[in-house]
Short mmCIF file of the C-alpha atoms (twelve columns), coordinates in Angstrom:
data_MODEL
# 
_entry.id   MODEL 
# 
loop_
_atom_site.group_PDB 
_atom_site.id 
_atom_site.type_symbol 
_atom_site.label_atom_id 
_atom_site.label_alt_id 
_atom_site.label_comp_id 
_atom_site.label_asym_id 
_atom_site.label_seq_id 
_atom_site.Cartn_x 
_atom_site.Cartn_y 
_atom_site.Cartn_z 
_atom_site.pdbx_PDB_model_num 
ATOM 1   C CA . MET A 1   20.834 -29.035 -41.730 1 
ATOM 2   C CA . SER A 2   20.550 -29.627 -37.995 1 
ATOM 3   C CA . LYS A 3   17.752 -28.174 -35.933 1 
ATOM 4   C CA . ALA A 4   18.969 -26.360 -32.799 1 
ATOM 5   C CA . LEU A 5   17.229 -26.686 -29.448 1 
ATOM 6   C CA . LYS A 6   18.156 -25.480 -25.987 1 
ATOM 7   C CA . VAL A 7   17.802 -28.295 -23.472 1 
ATOM 8   C CA . TYR A 8   18.072 -27.946 -19.696 1 
ATOM 9   C CA . HIS A 9   18.728 -31.401 -18.302 1 
ATOM 10  C CA . LEU A 10  20.419 -33.352 -15.558 1 
ATOM 11  C CA . PRO A 11  23.230 -35.413 -17.151 1 
ATOM 12  C CA . THR A 12  22.697 -38.323 -14.729 1 
ATOM 13  C CA . CYS A 13  18.906 -38.462 -15.242 1 
ATOM 14  C CA . SER A 14  17.771 -41.432 -17.342 1 
ATOM 15  C CA . THR A 15  14.651 -39.570 -18.514 1 
ATOM 16  C CA . CYS A 16  16.793 -36.641 -19.679 1 
ATOM 17  C CA . LYS A 17  19.187 -39.015 -21.459 1 
ATOM 18  C CA . ALA A 18  16.278 -40.682 -23.262 1 
ATOM 19  C CA . ALA A 19  14.846 -37.323 -24.340 1 
ATOM 20  C CA . VAL A 20  18.200 -36.071 -25.647 1 
ATOM 21  C CA . LYS A 21  18.753 -39.346 -27.515 1 
ATOM 22  C CA . ALA A 22  15.280 -39.129 -29.082 1 
ATOM 23  C CA . LEU A 23  15.856 -35.527 -30.152 1 
ATOM 24  C CA . LYS A 24  19.199 -36.390 -31.725 1 
ATOM 25  C CA . GLN A 25  17.565 -39.265 -33.616 1 
ATOM 26  C CA . GLU A 26  15.080 -36.737 -35.020 1 
ATOM 27  C CA . GLY A 27  17.942 -34.619 -36.378 1 
ATOM 28  C CA . TYR A 28  18.153 -32.017 -33.621 1 
ATOM 29  C CA . ASP A 29  21.437 -30.617 -32.348 1 
ATOM 30  C CA . PRO A 30  20.576 -29.969 -28.686 1 
ATOM 31  C CA . GLU A 31  22.482 -27.244 -26.856 1 
ATOM 32  C CA . LEU A 32  22.746 -28.940 -23.461 1 
ATOM 33  C CA . HIS A 33  22.728 -27.081 -20.147 1 
ATOM 34  C CA . ASP A 34  23.196 -28.869 -16.827 1 
ATOM 35  C CA . ILE A 35  20.221 -27.669 -14.788 1 
ATOM 36  C CA . ARG A 36  22.207 -27.914 -11.535 1 
ATOM 37  C CA . GLU A 37  25.069 -25.774 -12.789 1 
ATOM 38  C CA . THR A 38  23.246 -23.309 -15.032 1 
ATOM 39  C CA . PRO A 39  19.505 -23.168 -14.395 1 
ATOM 40  C CA . PRO A 40  17.572 -20.631 -16.470 1 
ATOM 41  C CA . SER A 41  17.690 -17.053 -15.176 1 
ATOM 42  C CA . PRO A 42  14.437 -15.640 -13.760 1 
ATOM 43  C CA . GLU A 43  13.935 -13.660 -16.984 1 
ATOM 44  C CA . GLU A 44  14.539 -16.648 -19.234 1 
ATOM 45  C CA . LEU A 45  12.443 -18.900 -17.029 1 
ATOM 46  C CA . GLY A 46  9.535  -16.472 -17.273 1 
ATOM 47  C CA . LYS A 47  9.773  -16.612 -21.081 1 
ATOM 48  C CA . LEU A 48  10.034 -20.414 -21.082 1 
ATOM 49  C CA . ILE A 49  6.987  -20.747 -18.840 1 
ATOM 50  C CA . ALA A 50  4.998  -18.394 -21.065 1 
ATOM 51  C CA . SER A 51  5.980  -20.248 -24.248 1 
ATOM 52  C CA . SER A 52  5.053  -23.604 -22.704 1 
ATOM 53  C CA . GLY A 53  1.468  -22.544 -22.056 1 
ATOM 54  C CA . LEU A 54  1.595  -24.391 -18.731 1 
ATOM 55  C CA . PRO A 55  0.882  -22.924 -15.309 1 
ATOM 56  C CA . ILE A 56  3.978  -22.392 -13.185 1 
ATOM 57  C CA . GLY A 57  2.951  -25.143 -10.771 1 
ATOM 58  C CA . LYS A 58  3.587  -27.731 -13.509 1 
ATOM 59  C CA . TRP A 59  7.233  -26.652 -13.599 1 
ATOM 60  C CA . PHE A 60  8.036  -27.938 -10.125 1 
ATOM 61  C CA . ASN A 61  9.674  -31.347 -9.761  1 
ATOM 62  C CA . THR A 62  7.192  -32.411 -7.104  1 
ATOM 63  C CA . SER A 63  8.687  -35.888 -6.812  1 
ATOM 64  C CA . GLY A 64  12.153 -34.515 -6.140  1 
ATOM 65  C CA . GLU A 65  14.011 -34.681 -2.864  1 
ATOM 66  C CA . VAL A 66  14.701 -30.916 -2.755  1 
ATOM 67  C CA . TYR A 67  10.987 -30.145 -3.189  1 
ATOM 68  C CA . ARG A 68  10.096 -32.411 -0.263  1 
ATOM 69  C CA . GLU A 69  12.945 -31.193 1.960   1 
ATOM 70  C CA . MET A 70  11.870 -27.576 1.476   1 
ATOM 71  C CA . GLY A 71  8.233  -28.386 2.312   1 
ATOM 72  C CA . LEU A 72  7.051  -26.644 -0.846  1 
ATOM 73  C CA . LYS A 73  3.734  -28.456 -1.105  1 
ATOM 74  C CA . ASP A 74  2.400  -26.293 1.717   1 
ATOM 75  C CA . LYS A 75  4.388  -23.132 0.894   1 
ATOM 76  C CA . LEU A 76  3.703  -22.717 -2.835  1 
ATOM 77  C CA . PRO A 77  0.008  -21.752 -2.653  1 
ATOM 78  C CA . SER A 78  0.828  -18.557 -0.754  1 
ATOM 79  C CA . MET A 79  3.743  -17.534 -3.003  1 
ATOM 80  C CA . SER A 80  3.443  -15.061 -5.883  1 
ATOM 81  C CA . GLU A 81  4.377  -16.119 -9.406  1 
ATOM 82  C CA . GLU A 82  7.503  -13.940 -9.235  1 
ATOM 83  C CA . GLU A 83  8.574  -15.651 -6.002  1 
ATOM 84  C CA . LYS A 84  8.044  -19.066 -7.588  1 
ATOM 85  C CA . ILE A 85  10.120 -18.095 -10.632 1 
ATOM 86  C CA . ARG A 86  12.955 -16.817 -8.442  1 
ATOM 87  C CA . LEU A 87  12.808 -20.014 -6.373  1 
ATOM 88  C CA . LEU A 88  12.946 -22.259 -9.442  1 
ATOM 89  C CA . SER A 89  15.755 -20.238 -10.976 1 
ATOM 90  C CA . SER A 90  17.791 -20.354 -7.770  1 
ATOM 91  C CA . ASN A 91  17.771 -24.166 -7.620  1 
ATOM 92  C CA . GLY A 92  17.560 -26.105 -10.879 1 
ATOM 93  C CA . MET A 93  16.813 -29.309 -8.985  1 
ATOM 94  C CA . LEU A 94  13.357 -27.910 -8.234  1 
ATOM 95  C CA . ILE A 95  12.521 -27.743 -11.938 1 
ATOM 96  C CA . LYS A 96  10.856 -30.579 -13.786 1 
ATOM 97  C CA . ARG A 97  13.162 -31.753 -16.540 1 
ATOM 98  C CA . PRO A 98  14.129 -31.845 -19.298 1 
ATOM 99  C CA . ILE A 99  13.169 -28.398 -20.537 1 
ATOM 100 C CA . VAL A 100 13.307 -28.250 -24.335 1 
ATOM 101 C CA . SER A 101 12.898 -24.997 -26.252 1 
ATOM 102 C CA . ASP A 102 13.460 -23.718 -29.765 1 
ATOM 103 C CA . GLY A 103 12.879 -20.118 -28.688 1 
ATOM 104 C CA . VAL A 104 9.224  -20.207 -29.724 1 
ATOM 105 C CA . LYS A 105 7.762  -23.285 -28.057 1 
ATOM 106 C CA . THR A 106 8.805  -25.064 -24.887 1 
ATOM 107 C CA . THR A 107 8.077  -28.462 -23.360 1 
ATOM 108 C CA . ILE A 108 8.962  -29.852 -19.949 1 
ATOM 109 C CA . GLY A 109 9.357  -33.509 -19.100 1 
ATOM 110 C CA . PHE A 110 9.776  -36.359 -21.543 1 
ATOM 111 C CA . LYS A 111 6.517  -38.171 -20.948 1 
ATOM 112 C CA . GLU A 112 4.472  -35.029 -21.490 1 
ATOM 113 C CA . GLN A 113 1.635  -35.633 -23.928 1 
ATOM 114 C CA . ASP A 114 2.913  -32.906 -26.239 1 
ATOM 115 C CA . PHE A 115 6.639  -33.843 -26.385 1 
ATOM 116 C CA . GLY A 116 6.353  -36.035 -29.472 1 
ATOM 117 C CA . PRO A 117 4.000  -33.776 -31.434 1 
ATOM 118 C CA . ALA A 118 6.060  -30.694 -30.569 1 
ATOM 119 C CA . TRP A 119 9.448  -32.067 -31.561 1 
ATOM 120 C CA . TYR A 120 8.785  -34.934 -33.954 1 
ATOM 121 C CA . GLY A 121 5.900  -33.427 -35.919 1 
ATOM 122 C CA . ARG A 122 3.681  -36.371 -35.021 1 
# 
């Protein structure tokens, strides 16, 4: 029996590739979504953020080119949470990746401290 997960990733990202490979080795059958082409909708993103337990600021890919080009470091503090969610949903390249969710729990990033315990049971 395979374990289904929804994974938002960037196919060319080595970190995303490593995460997907690790999940497959653990017996998961990841449903892959290219974050550039199909980022999560604002509604889904709100649910993912809530199930991750992380503040919305942790969801931004702060080392990304798009983040820097848009000057978000200075703009984000004055934005509402709804504005931040709409912004993230409108441009998947602003979102830290990969996003992995089973519909109940969600992790972002591959080096996150909770990735292994969440998905490998370790």
